Amino acid sequence: MTVGWDVDPVVAAWSGLPKVNGDMTADVCVVGLGGSGLAAVADLVDRGLSVVGLDAGRVGAGAAGRNGGFLLAGPSEFLHRSVQSRGESSIDLYRATLAEIDRLGEMLGPEVIRRSGSIRLAGLPGEPVDAADIADRESDLADCVSLTRVLRENGIAVEEYDGDLGRGIFLPDDAAMNPARRSLGMAAMLAPRAALFEHSPAVRITTGTVHTQSGRVSAPIILVAIDGKLELALPELRGRVRTARLQMLSTHPVSPGRLPCPVYCRWGYDYAQQDSDGRMYVGGGRDVFLSSEWTPETTPTRDVQRYIEDVALRMAGAPVTVSSRWAASVGYSADGRPLCSEVAPGVVAFGGYNGTGNLVGPLAARAAVAMAIDGAKVPAYFCE
């Protein structure tokens, strides 16, 4: 399965990390080397601890490198709704994710983290298709107004958007990235300081030991940094997290600049961004095909891909040619809050980001490290 993000020359040139070969010991073993797992590794080595990190495939080859590349501040729910249900902790999370964008920008630079802002549109670009679409756009736009009010009350930048793509709001502090390049860039920086391994899936995780097909890692602390399929790796979490399939496609270049920044539409269910060469990276439709997408399978499906093709056409405002299609697993929590929890003595899991792991994941990683090392209580915006 070809992934559109991987055409980036830096990603294509990745030389890889070794596989596990034999038994090892460390202060901490981190299972999963996506954005959150790598953030945990960084925090741990900064504390002077020895770390072994394992990934089942290539670094960033799961959802960490196959998502939409959006760096959107805030919780998975729109902020005004999250404040209603969870109170001030939602504002705390929003500010923490804004700071995380700054952190990533300083670490990886403007070639990886593009401080573009984001657009939330009411409905898809183009004319409404029917009366139901008109009504939904009006409701969506009214919700944008409610969100704008809460953002401004809390001193968070937001502007009205009324342009070629439609109507909605513009959030200037958000950012965009190639998610695969973000993960590989972090791994390259951390590899000299930690023992990192690719293509070394954990087949069993128990207190004190991570078992792989070709060796064991013994560590008093094990951090399980998996989002999708977390409940398969740790059956203790069944019922608390659930795996869904995320599907995307990329296109051959269309008119550069059509999408000036990441754009998410129709209540955030459909989304796209465009790179400097004009390629589009498009996803969405999970709500339309909800029952079929609660699955750990990662093969793209015809119905969802046809839907996404129509989203790509609307985003581009012109015919598109698909260059690649892919899917990945993401995790959803039972109560809408990301999970950061000790599931067995010395084993801490974090995941279930509800589709927003690019920024929330590193925050969960550092909370997990603080819980495991310092005995700290996790912030209220996580589910312990």
mmCIF file of C-alpha atoms in Angstrom:
data_model
loop_
_atom_site.group_PDB
_atom_site.id
_atom_site.type_symbol
_atom_site.label_atom_id
_atom_site.label_comp_id
_atom_site.label_asym_id
_atom_site.label_seq_id
_atom_site.Cartn_x
_atom_site.Cartn_y
_atom_site.Cartn_z
ATOM 1 C CA MET A 1 0.000 0.000 0.000
ATOM 2 C CA THR A 2 1.520 3.304 -1.113
ATOM 3 C CA VAL A 3 1.233 6.250 1.278
ATOM 4 C CA GLY A 4 1.222 9.702 -0.280
ATOM 5 C CA TRP A 5 3.322 11.317 2.430
ATOM 6 C CA ASP A 6 6.175 8.922 1.678
ATOM 7 C CA VAL A 7 7.009 10.587 -1.661
ATOM 8 C CA ASP A 8 8.771 13.286 0.355
ATOM 9 C CA PRO A 9 12.478 12.806 -0.487
ATOM 10 C CA VAL A 10 13.520 12.879 3.178
ATOM 11 C CA VAL A 11 11.028 10.120 3.994
ATOM 12 C CA ALA A 12 11.950 8.117 0.901
ATOM 13 C CA ALA A 13 15.635 8.293 1.858
ATOM 14 C CA TRP A 14 15.100 6.922 5.389
ATOM 15 C CA SER A 15 17.836 4.349 5.989
ATOM 16 C CA GLY A 16 15.988 2.554 8.758
ATOM 17 C CA LEU A 17 16.719 1.317 12.271
ATOM 18 C CA PRO A 18 17.826 -2.192 13.298
ATOM 19 C CA LYS A 19 15.553 -5.010 14.413
ATOM 20 C CA VAL A 20 15.689 -6.443 17.903
ATOM 21 C CA ASN A 21 18.174 -9.318 18.065
ATOM 22 C CA GLY A 22 18.542 -10.815 21.515
ATOM 23 C CA ASP A 23 17.693 -9.804 25.068
ATOM 24 C CA MET A 24 18.245 -6.316 26.492
ATOM 25 C CA THR A 25 17.730 -4.367 29.683
ATOM 26 C CA ALA A 26 16.943 -0.690 30.175
ATOM 27 C CA ASP A 27 15.452 1.704 32.683
ATOM 28 C CA VAL A 28 12.383 2.108 30.453
ATOM 29 C CA CYS A 29 10.974 0.345 27.386
ATOM 30 C CA VAL A 30 8.723 2.383 25.092
ATOM 31 C CA VAL A 31 6.433 0.348 22.816
ATOM 32 C CA GLY A 32 5.382 2.317 19.743
ATOM 33 C CA LEU A 33 7.497 4.969 18.033
ATOM 34 C CA GLY A 34 4.944 7.361 16.635
ATOM 35 C CA GLY A 35 4.696 10.981 17.721
ATOM 36 C CA SER A 36 3.713 10.138 21.299
ATOM 37 C CA GLY A 37 6.211 7.322 21.778
ATOM 38 C CA LEU A 38 9.062 9.436 20.452
ATOM 39 C CA ALA A 39 8.014 12.289 22.744
ATOM 40 C CA ALA A 40 8.232 9.853 25.664
ATOM 41 C CA VAL A 41 11.691 8.723 24.559
ATOM 42 C CA ALA A 42 12.843 12.347 24.357
ATOM 43 C CA ASP A 43 11.573 13.122 27.858
ATOM 44 C CA LEU A 44 13.157 9.990 29.293
ATOM 45 C CA VAL A 45 16.623 10.497 27.806
ATOM 46 C CA ASP A 46 16.527 14.134 28.917
ATOM 47 C CA ARG A 47 16.112 12.723 32.443
ATOM 48 C CA GLY A 48 19.262 10.635 31.968
ATOM 49 C CA LEU A 49 17.468 7.271 31.775
ATOM 50 C CA SER A 50 18.392 4.401 29.476
ATOM 51 C CA VAL A 51 15.634 3.662 26.947
ATOM 52 C CA VAL A 52 14.776 0.902 24.492
ATOM 53 C CA GLY A 53 12.116 1.895 21.960
ATOM 54 C CA LEU A 54 10.278 -0.613 19.763
ATOM 55 C CA ASP A 55 8.076 -0.190 16.716
ATOM 56 C CA ALA A 56 6.147 -2.913 14.938
ATOM 57 C CA GLY A 57 7.035 -1.463 11.531
ATOM 58 C CA ARG A 58 8.919 1.514 10.244
ATOM 59 C CA VAL A 59 8.862 4.527 12.521
ATOM 60 C CA GLY A 60 5.760 6.548 11.650
ATOM 61 C CA ALA A 61 4.320 3.843 9.404
ATOM 62 C CA GLY A 62 1.138 3.613 11.451
ATOM 63 C CA ALA A 63 -1.358 6.414 11.992
ATOM 64 C CA ALA A 64 1.447 8.693 13.224
ATOM 65 C CA GLY A 65 2.707 8.922 9.637
ATOM 66 C CA ARG A 66 -0.557 8.324 7.774
ATOM 67 C CA ASN A 67 -2.886 10.959 9.212
ATOM 68 C CA GLY A 68 -3.941 14.282 7.720
ATOM 69 C CA GLY A 69 -0.917 16.184 8.996
ATOM 70 C CA PHE A 70 -3.061 18.703 10.869
ATOM 71 C CA LEU A 71 -1.710 20.404 13.977
ATOM 72 C CA LEU A 72 -4.954 21.734 15.422
ATOM 73 C CA ALA A 73 -4.955 23.073 18.959
ATOM 74 C CA GLY A 74 -7.499 21.887 21.473
ATOM 75 C CA PRO A 75 -9.448 18.759 22.438
ATOM 76 C CA SER A 76 -11.149 16.397 20.012
ATOM 77 C CA GLU A 77 -14.483 18.175 20.537
ATOM 78 C CA PHE A 78 -14.749 21.781 19.441
ATOM 79 C CA LEU A 79 -13.720 23.907 22.400
ATOM 80 C CA HIS A 80 -17.099 25.432 23.263
ATOM 81 C CA ARG A 81 -18.673 21.979 23.461
ATOM 82 C CA SER A 82 -15.785 20.552 25.448
ATOM 83 C CA VAL A 83 -15.992 23.423 27.949
ATOM 84 C CA GLN A 84 -19.671 22.647 28.481
ATOM 85 C CA SER A 85 -18.955 18.988 29.267
ATOM 86 C CA ARG A 86 -15.513 19.158 30.933
ATOM 87 C CA GLY A 87 -15.078 22.715 32.174
ATOM 88 C CA GLU A 88 -11.839 24.647 32.482
ATOM 89 C CA SER A 89 -9.618 21.618 31.848
ATOM 90 C CA SER A 90 -10.564 22.002 28.178
ATOM 91 C CA ILE A 91 -9.033 25.482 28.147
ATOM 92 C CA ASP A 92 -5.918 24.094 29.820
ATOM 93 C CA LEU A 93 -5.639 21.449 27.096
ATOM 94 C CA TYR A 94 -6.087 24.051 24.372
ATOM 95 C CA ARG A 95 -3.254 26.167 25.746
ATOM 96 C CA ALA A 96 -1.040 23.109 26.192
ATOM 97 C CA THR A 97 -1.534 22.084 22.570
ATOM 98 C CA LEU A 98 -0.728 25.604 21.385
ATOM 99 C CA ALA A 99 2.532 25.358 23.320
ATOM 100 C CA GLU A 100 3.154 21.954 21.729
ATOM 101 C CA ILE A 101 2.976 23.500 18.242
ATOM 102 C CA ASP A 102 5.670 25.953 19.345
ATOM 103 C CA ARG A 103 7.758 23.099 20.745
ATOM 104 C CA LEU A 104 7.543 21.085 17.524
ATOM 105 C CA GLY A 105 8.346 24.151 15.447
ATOM 106 C CA GLU A 106 11.482 24.850 17.458
ATOM 107 C CA MET A 107 12.558 21.202 17.343
ATOM 108 C CA LEU A 108 11.934 20.413 13.670
ATOM 109 C CA GLY A 109 12.010 23.802 11.963
ATOM 110 C CA PRO A 110 9.841 25.435 9.283
ATOM 111 C CA GLU A 111 10.663 22.810 6.657
ATOM 112 C CA VAL A 112 8.641 20.290 8.685
ATOM 113 C CA ILE A 113 6.230 22.419 10.750
ATOM 114 C CA ARG A 114 4.375 24.965 8.606
ATOM 115 C CA ARG A 115 2.730 27.702 10.693
ATOM 116 C CA SER A 116 -0.126 28.164 8.249
ATOM 117 C CA GLY A 117 -3.208 28.371 10.451
ATOM 118 C CA SER A 118 -6.278 26.284 9.635
ATOM 119 C CA ILE A 119 -9.755 26.832 8.206
ATOM 120 C CA ARG A 120 -12.937 25.273 9.531
ATOM 121 C CA LEU A 121 -15.571 25.446 6.792
ATOM 122 C CA ALA A 122 -19.321 25.143 7.187
ATOM 123 C CA GLY A 123 -19.978 22.377 4.678
ATOM 124 C CA LEU A 124 -17.768 21.361 1.769
ATOM 125 C CA PRO A 125 -16.464 23.840 -0.830
ATOM 126 C CA GLY A 126 -18.840 24.485 -3.700
ATOM 127 C CA GLU A 127 -22.573 24.944 -3.906
ATOM 128 C CA PRO A 128 -24.891 22.954 -1.621
ATOM 129 C CA VAL A 129 -26.238 19.799 -3.231
ATOM 130 C CA ASP A 130 -29.736 19.891 -1.719
ATOM 131 C CA ALA A 131 -31.959 21.433 0.966
ATOM 132 C CA ALA A 132 -30.533 19.163 3.659
ATOM 133 C CA ASP A 133 -27.023 20.356 2.776
ATOM 134 C CA ILE A 134 -28.167 23.989 3.034
ATOM 135 C CA ALA A 135 -29.662 23.396 6.481
ATOM 136 C CA ASP A 136 -26.572 21.549 7.684
ATOM 137 C CA ARG A 137 -24.314 24.375 6.500
ATOM 138 C CA GLU A 138 -26.399 26.928 8.337
ATOM 139 C CA SER A 139 -26.209 24.869 11.533
ATOM 140 C CA ASP A 140 -22.470 24.337 11.064
ATOM 141 C CA LEU A 141 -21.911 28.061 10.542
ATOM 142 C CA ALA A 142 -23.922 28.896 13.675
ATOM 143 C CA ASP A 143 -21.702 26.477 15.580
ATOM 144 C CA CYS A 144 -18.634 28.304 14.218
ATOM 145 C CA VAL A 145 -20.063 31.489 15.704
ATOM 146 C CA SER A 146 -20.480 29.814 19.099
ATOM 147 C CA LEU A 147 -16.924 28.490 18.941
ATOM 148 C CA THR A 148 -15.610 31.926 17.981
ATOM 149 C CA ARG A 149 -17.232 33.485 21.029
ATOM 150 C CA VAL A 150 -15.615 31.019 23.459
ATOM 151 C CA LEU A 151 -12.212 31.312 21.774
ATOM 152 C CA ARG A 152 -12.280 35.107 22.038
ATOM 153 C CA GLU A 153 -13.465 35.000 25.638
ATOM 154 C CA ASN A 154 -10.304 33.038 26.406
ATOM 155 C CA GLY A 155 -7.931 35.222 24.388
ATOM 156 C CA ILE A 156 -7.399 32.657 21.598
ATOM 157 C CA ALA A 157 -6.942 34.045 18.091
ATOM 158 C CA VAL A 158 -9.745 33.411 15.588
ATOM 159 C CA GLU A 159 -11.023 35.232 12.507
ATOM 160 C CA GLU A 160 -14.076 34.915 10.302
ATOM 161 C CA TYR A 161 -13.443 33.272 6.928
ATOM 162 C CA ASP A 162 -15.452 34.152 3.827
ATOM 163 C CA GLY A 163 -13.526 33.247 0.711
ATOM 164 C CA ASP A 164 -13.287 31.080 -2.383
ATOM 165 C CA LEU A 165 -13.705 27.884 -0.382
ATOM 166 C CA GLY A 166 -16.850 28.973 1.463
ATOM 167 C CA ARG A 167 -17.627 30.383 4.901
ATOM 168 C CA GLY A 168 -16.334 29.500 8.324
ATOM 169 C CA ILE A 169 -13.488 30.524 10.618
ATOM 170 C CA PHE A 170 -9.704 30.826 10.372
ATOM 171 C CA LEU A 171 -7.496 29.871 13.325
ATOM 172 C CA PRO A 172 -4.089 31.487 12.732
ATOM 173 C CA ASP A 173 -2.171 29.623 15.453
ATOM 174 C CA ASP A 174 -2.654 26.146 13.970
ATOM 175 C CA ALA A 175 -0.094 24.445 11.738
ATOM 176 C CA ALA A 176 0.499 21.708 9.172
ATOM 177 C CA MET A 177 3.137 19.069 8.527
ATOM 178 C CA ASN A 178 4.053 15.910 6.669
ATOM 179 C CA PRO A 179 3.422 13.497 9.575
ATOM 180 C CA ALA A 180 5.856 10.842 8.335
ATOM 181 C CA ARG A 181 8.635 13.403 8.105
ATOM 182 C CA ARG A 182 7.872 14.599 11.643
ATOM 183 C CA SER A 183 8.217 11.080 13.061
ATOM 184 C CA LEU A 184 11.364 10.208 11.139
ATOM 185 C CA GLY A 185 12.940 13.550 11.977
ATOM 186 C CA MET A 186 12.398 12.948 15.685
ATOM 187 C CA ALA A 187 13.685 9.382 15.429
ATOM 188 C CA ALA A 188 16.856 10.549 13.689
ATOM 189 C CA MET A 189 17.516 13.042 16.492
ATOM 190 C CA LEU A 190 16.893 10.467 19.228
ATOM 191 C CA ALA A 191 18.662 7.436 17.743
ATOM 192 C CA PRO A 192 22.111 8.454 19.092
ATOM 193 C CA ARG A 193 20.671 8.741 22.621
ATOM 194 C CA ALA A 194 18.382 5.701 22.855
ATOM 195 C CA ALA A 195 18.269 2.137 21.534
ATOM 196 C CA LEU A 196 15.517 2.374 18.904
ATOM 197 C CA PHE A 197 14.324 -0.599 16.852
ATOM 198 C CA GLU A 198 11.999 -0.960 13.856
ATOM 199 C CA HIS A 199 10.097 -4.008 12.574
ATOM 200 C CA SER A 200 10.182 -5.444 16.084
ATOM 201 C CA PRO A 201 6.578 -5.918 17.224
ATOM 202 C CA ALA A 202 5.822 -6.581 20.859
ATOM 203 C CA VAL A 203 4.026 -9.914 20.980
ATOM 204 C CA ARG A 204 3.398 -9.862 24.728
ATOM 205 C CA ILE A 205 3.681 -7.186 27.402
ATOM 206 C CA THR A 206 3.926 -8.149 31.053
ATOM 207 C CA THR A 207 5.165 -6.393 34.172
ATOM 208 C CA GLY A 208 8.900 -5.947 33.743
ATOM 209 C CA THR A 209 9.210 -7.539 30.287
ATOM 210 C CA VAL A 210 8.316 -6.839 26.665
ATOM 211 C CA HIS A 211 8.509 -9.976 24.539
ATOM 212 C CA THR A 212 9.300 -9.695 20.807
ATOM 213 C CA GLN A 213 9.746 -12.387 18.172
ATOM 214 C CA SER A 214 13.538 -12.191 18.425
ATOM 215 C CA GLY A 215 14.311 -11.114 21.974
ATOM 216 C CA ARG A 216 13.053 -9.676 25.241
ATOM 217 C CA VAL A 217 13.409 -6.248 26.782
ATOM 218 C CA SER A 218 13.551 -6.206 30.575
ATOM 219 C CA ALA A 219 12.658 -2.875 32.168
ATOM 220 C CA PRO A 220 11.003 -1.870 35.454
ATOM 221 C CA ILE A 221 8.903 0.687 33.559
ATOM 222 C CA ILE A 222 7.103 -0.041 30.292
ATOM 223 C CA LEU A 223 5.297 2.730 28.403
ATOM 224 C CA VAL A 224 2.852 1.546 25.750
ATOM 225 C CA ALA A 225 2.528 4.371 23.236
ATOM 226 C CA ILE A 226 -0.029 2.869 20.879
ATOM 227 C CA ASP A 227 -3.170 4.629 19.655
ATOM 228 C CA GLY A 228 -5.008 2.345 17.234
ATOM 229 C CA LYS A 229 -5.169 -1.327 18.316
ATOM 230 C CA LEU A 230 -4.234 -0.427 21.881
ATOM 231 C CA GLU A 231 -6.920 -2.756 23.221
ATOM 232 C CA LEU A 232 -5.385 -5.602 21.190
ATOM 233 C CA ALA A 233 -1.926 -5.009 22.648
ATOM 234 C CA LEU A 234 -3.363 -4.667 26.161
ATOM 235 C CA PRO A 235 -6.629 -6.629 26.488
ATOM 236 C CA GLU A 236 -7.136 -5.022 29.911
ATOM 237 C CA LEU A 237 -8.223 -1.888 28.028
ATOM 238 C CA ARG A 238 -11.098 -3.441 26.079
ATOM 239 C CA GLY A 239 -14.155 -1.324 26.665
ATOM 240 C CA ARG A 240 -12.074 1.762 27.448
ATOM 241 C CA VAL A 241 -10.631 2.267 23.960
ATOM 242 C CA ARG A 242 -11.820 1.187 20.526
ATOM 243 C CA THR A 243 -10.017 1.010 17.198
ATOM 244 C CA ALA A 244 -11.282 2.741 14.074
ATOM 245 C CA ARG A 245 -9.974 2.848 10.511
ATOM 246 C CA LEU A 246 -8.794 6.178 9.109
ATOM 247 C CA GLN A 247 -8.762 6.351 5.294
ATOM 248 C CA MET A 248 -7.022 8.862 3.068
ATOM 249 C CA LEU A 249 -5.833 9.442 -0.479
ATOM 250 C CA SER A 250 -3.413 11.750 -2.227
ATOM 251 C CA THR A 251 -3.708 13.349 -5.654
ATOM 252 C CA HIS A 252 -1.402 14.370 -8.406
ATOM 253 C CA PRO A 253 -0.713 18.128 -8.297
ATOM 254 C CA VAL A 254 -3.580 20.518 -8.909
ATOM 255 C CA SER A 255 -3.438 24.312 -8.890
ATOM 256 C CA PRO A 256 -0.940 25.241 -6.130
ATOM 257 C CA GLY A 257 -2.390 27.479 -3.445
ATOM 258 C CA ARG A 258 -5.964 26.276 -3.806
ATOM 259 C CA LEU A 259 -5.811 25.309 -0.107
ATOM 260 C CA PRO A 260 -3.726 27.906 1.735
ATOM 261 C CA CYS A 261 -3.691 25.826 4.912
ATOM 262 C CA PRO A 262 -5.309 22.691 6.357
ATOM 263 C CA VAL A 263 -9.058 22.797 5.744
ATOM 264 C CA TYR A 264 -11.635 20.753 7.612
ATOM 265 C CA CYS A 265 -15.292 20.775 6.628
ATOM 266 C CA ARG A 266 -18.710 19.478 7.527
ATOM 267 C CA TRP A 267 -18.233 19.592 11.289
ATOM 268 C CA GLY A 268 -14.635 18.490 10.870
ATOM 269 C CA TYR A 269 -15.429 15.077 9.388
ATOM 270 C CA ASP A 270 -13.820 15.814 6.000
ATOM 271 C CA TYR A 271 -10.380 17.367 5.656
ATOM 272 C CA ALA A 272 -7.514 18.129 3.291
ATOM 273 C CA GLN A 273 -4.258 19.937 2.962
ATOM 274 C CA GLN A 274 -2.119 20.760 -0.058
ATOM 275 C CA ASP A 275 1.663 20.765 -0.343
ATOM 276 C CA SER A 276 3.798 23.328 -2.145
ATOM 277 C CA ASP A 277 3.815 21.204 -5.322
ATOM 278 C CA GLY A 278 0.013 21.164 -5.444
ATOM 279 C CA ARG A 279 -0.577 17.585 -4.239
ATOM 280 C CA MET A 280 -3.620 17.166 -2.033
ATOM 281 C CA TYR A 281 -3.907 14.832 0.953
ATOM 282 C CA VAL A 282 -7.560 14.164 1.647
ATOM 283 C CA GLY A 283 -9.554 12.141 4.167
ATOM 284 C CA GLY A 284 -12.956 11.881 5.758
ATOM 285 C CA GLY A 285 -16.277 10.129 5.623
ATOM 286 C CA ARG A 286 -15.986 8.078 8.811
ATOM 287 C CA ASP A 287 -19.346 9.347 10.010
ATOM 288 C CA VAL A 288 -20.987 8.311 6.745
ATOM 289 C CA PHE A 289 -19.649 4.751 6.991
ATOM 290 C CA LEU A 290 -19.444 4.517 10.766
ATOM 291 C CA SER A 291 -20.332 0.864 11.327
ATOM 292 C CA SER A 292 -17.810 -0.469 8.800
ATOM 293 C CA GLU A 293 -14.981 1.735 10.087
ATOM 294 C CA TRP A 294 -14.941 0.376 13.649
ATOM 295 C CA THR A 295 -12.312 -2.164 12.720
ATOM 296 C CA PRO A 296 -8.610 -2.918 13.176
ATOM 297 C CA GLU A 297 -8.332 -3.631 9.431
ATOM 298 C CA THR A 298 -6.137 -1.205 7.492
ATOM 299 C CA THR A 299 -7.118 -1.956 3.890
ATOM 300 C CA PRO A 300 -8.807 0.942 2.059
ATOM 301 C CA THR A 301 -12.404 0.253 1.026
ATOM 302 C CA ARG A 302 -14.144 1.135 -2.211
ATOM 303 C CA ASP A 303 -17.121 3.000 -0.695
ATOM 304 C CA VAL A 304 -15.077 5.244 1.598
ATOM 305 C CA GLN A 305 -12.491 5.920 -1.084
ATOM 306 C CA ARG A 306 -15.194 6.951 -3.559
ATOM 307 C CA TYR A 307 -16.557 9.326 -0.955
ATOM 308 C CA ILE A 308 -13.097 10.796 -0.330
ATOM 309 C CA GLU A 309 -12.579 11.228 -4.070
ATOM 310 C CA ASP A 310 -15.663 13.453 -4.120
ATOM 311 C CA VAL A 311 -14.263 15.422 -1.162
ATOM 312 C CA ALA A 312 -10.993 15.834 -3.105
ATOM 313 C CA LEU A 313 -12.906 17.084 -6.148
ATOM 314 C CA ARG A 314 -14.751 19.641 -4.012
ATOM 315 C CA MET A 315 -11.553 20.727 -2.296
ATOM 316 C CA ALA A 316 -9.682 21.117 -5.578
ATOM 317 C CA GLY A 317 -12.552 22.786 -7.413
ATOM 318 C CA ALA A 318 -11.493 20.775 -10.466
ATOM 319 C CA PRO A 319 -11.041 17.148 -11.537
ATOM 320 C CA VAL A 320 -8.351 15.242 -9.633
ATOM 321 C CA THR A 321 -6.264 12.163 -10.322
ATOM 322 C CA VAL A 322 -5.616 9.908 -7.346
ATOM 323 C CA SER A 323 -1.974 8.927 -6.866
ATOM 324 C CA SER A 324 -2.246 6.743 -3.757
ATOM 325 C CA ARG A 325 -4.695 5.413 -1.196
ATOM 326 C CA TRP A 326 -4.072 4.182 2.330
ATOM 327 C CA ALA A 327 -5.579 3.524 5.730
ATOM 328 C CA ALA A 328 -4.390 3.279 9.317
ATOM 329 C CA SER A 329 -5.739 2.486 12.779
ATOM 330 C CA VAL A 330 -6.618 5.184 15.316
ATOM 331 C CA GLY A 331 -8.048 4.896 18.799
ATOM 332 C CA TYR A 332 -11.178 6.372 20.352
ATOM 333 C CA SER A 333 -11.778 6.432 24.086
ATOM 334 C CA ALA A 334 -15.045 5.602 25.785
ATOM 335 C CA ASP A 335 -15.529 9.034 27.374
ATOM 336 C CA GLY A 336 -13.856 11.284 24.785
ATOM 337 C CA ARG A 337 -10.759 11.994 26.866
ATOM 338 C CA PRO A 338 -7.412 10.531 25.801
ATOM 339 C CA LEU A 339 -6.195 7.687 27.978
ATOM 340 C CA CYS A 340 -3.116 7.890 30.211
ATOM 341 C CA SER A 341 -3.331 5.056 32.692
ATOM 342 C CA GLU A 342 -1.354 2.408 34.578
ATOM 343 C CA VAL A 343 -2.832 -0.903 33.423
ATOM 344 C CA ALA A 344 -0.499 -3.213 35.375
ATOM 345 C CA PRO A 345 2.319 -2.631 37.864
ATOM 346 C CA GLY A 346 4.979 -0.668 35.992
ATOM 347 C CA VAL A 347 3.015 -0.677 32.709
ATOM 348 C CA VAL A 348 1.530 2.679 31.639
ATOM 349 C CA ALA A 349 -0.503 3.046 28.436
ATOM 350 C CA PHE A 350 -1.451 6.195 26.570
ATOM 351 C CA GLY A 351 -3.602 6.490 23.453
ATOM 352 C CA GLY A 352 -7.242 6.784 22.418
ATOM 353 C CA TYR A 353 -6.699 10.276 21.045
ATOM 354 C CA ASN A 354 -10.056 10.430 19.239
ATOM 355 C CA GLY A 355 -8.406 11.506 15.984
ATOM 356 C CA THR A 356 -6.277 14.296 17.476
ATOM 357 C CA GLY A 357 -3.032 12.566 18.428
ATOM 358 C CA ASN A 358 -0.567 14.844 16.657
ATOM 359 C CA LEU A 359 -0.532 17.318 19.550
ATOM 360 C CA VAL A 360 -2.352 15.558 22.363
ATOM 361 C CA GLY A 361 -0.127 12.481 21.975
ATOM 362 C CA PRO A 362 3.112 14.186 23.097
ATOM 363 C CA LEU A 363 1.269 15.748 26.038
ATOM 364 C CA ALA A 364 0.023 12.299 27.052
ATOM 365 C CA ALA A 365 3.547 10.943 26.664
ATOM 366 C CA ARG A 366 5.041 13.424 29.088
ATOM 367 C CA ALA A 367 2.140 12.866 31.504
ATOM 368 C CA ALA A 368 2.813 9.119 31.336
ATOM 369 C CA VAL A 369 6.507 9.640 32.044
ATOM 370 C CA ALA A 370 5.674 11.866 35.018
ATOM 371 C CA MET A 371 3.200 9.288 36.320
ATOM 372 C CA ALA A 372 5.644 6.395 35.961
ATOM 373 C CA ILE A 373 8.785 8.147 37.213
ATOM 374 C CA ASP A 374 7.518 10.795 39.620
ATOM 375 C CA GLY A 375 4.196 9.340 40.729
ATOM 376 C CA ALA A 376 2.478 12.466 39.402
ATOM 377 C CA LYS A 377 -1.258 12.646 38.828
ATOM 378 C CA VAL A 378 -2.240 13.094 35.198
ATOM 379 C CA PRO A 379 -3.980 16.322 34.114
ATOM 380 C CA ALA A 380 -7.767 16.345 34.256
ATOM 381 C CA TYR A 381 -8.087 16.395 30.475
ATOM 382 C CA PHE A 382 -6.780 12.801 30.398
ATOM 383 C CA CYS A 383 -8.591 9.696 31.590
ATOM 384 C CA GLU A 384 -6.462 7.924 34.200
#
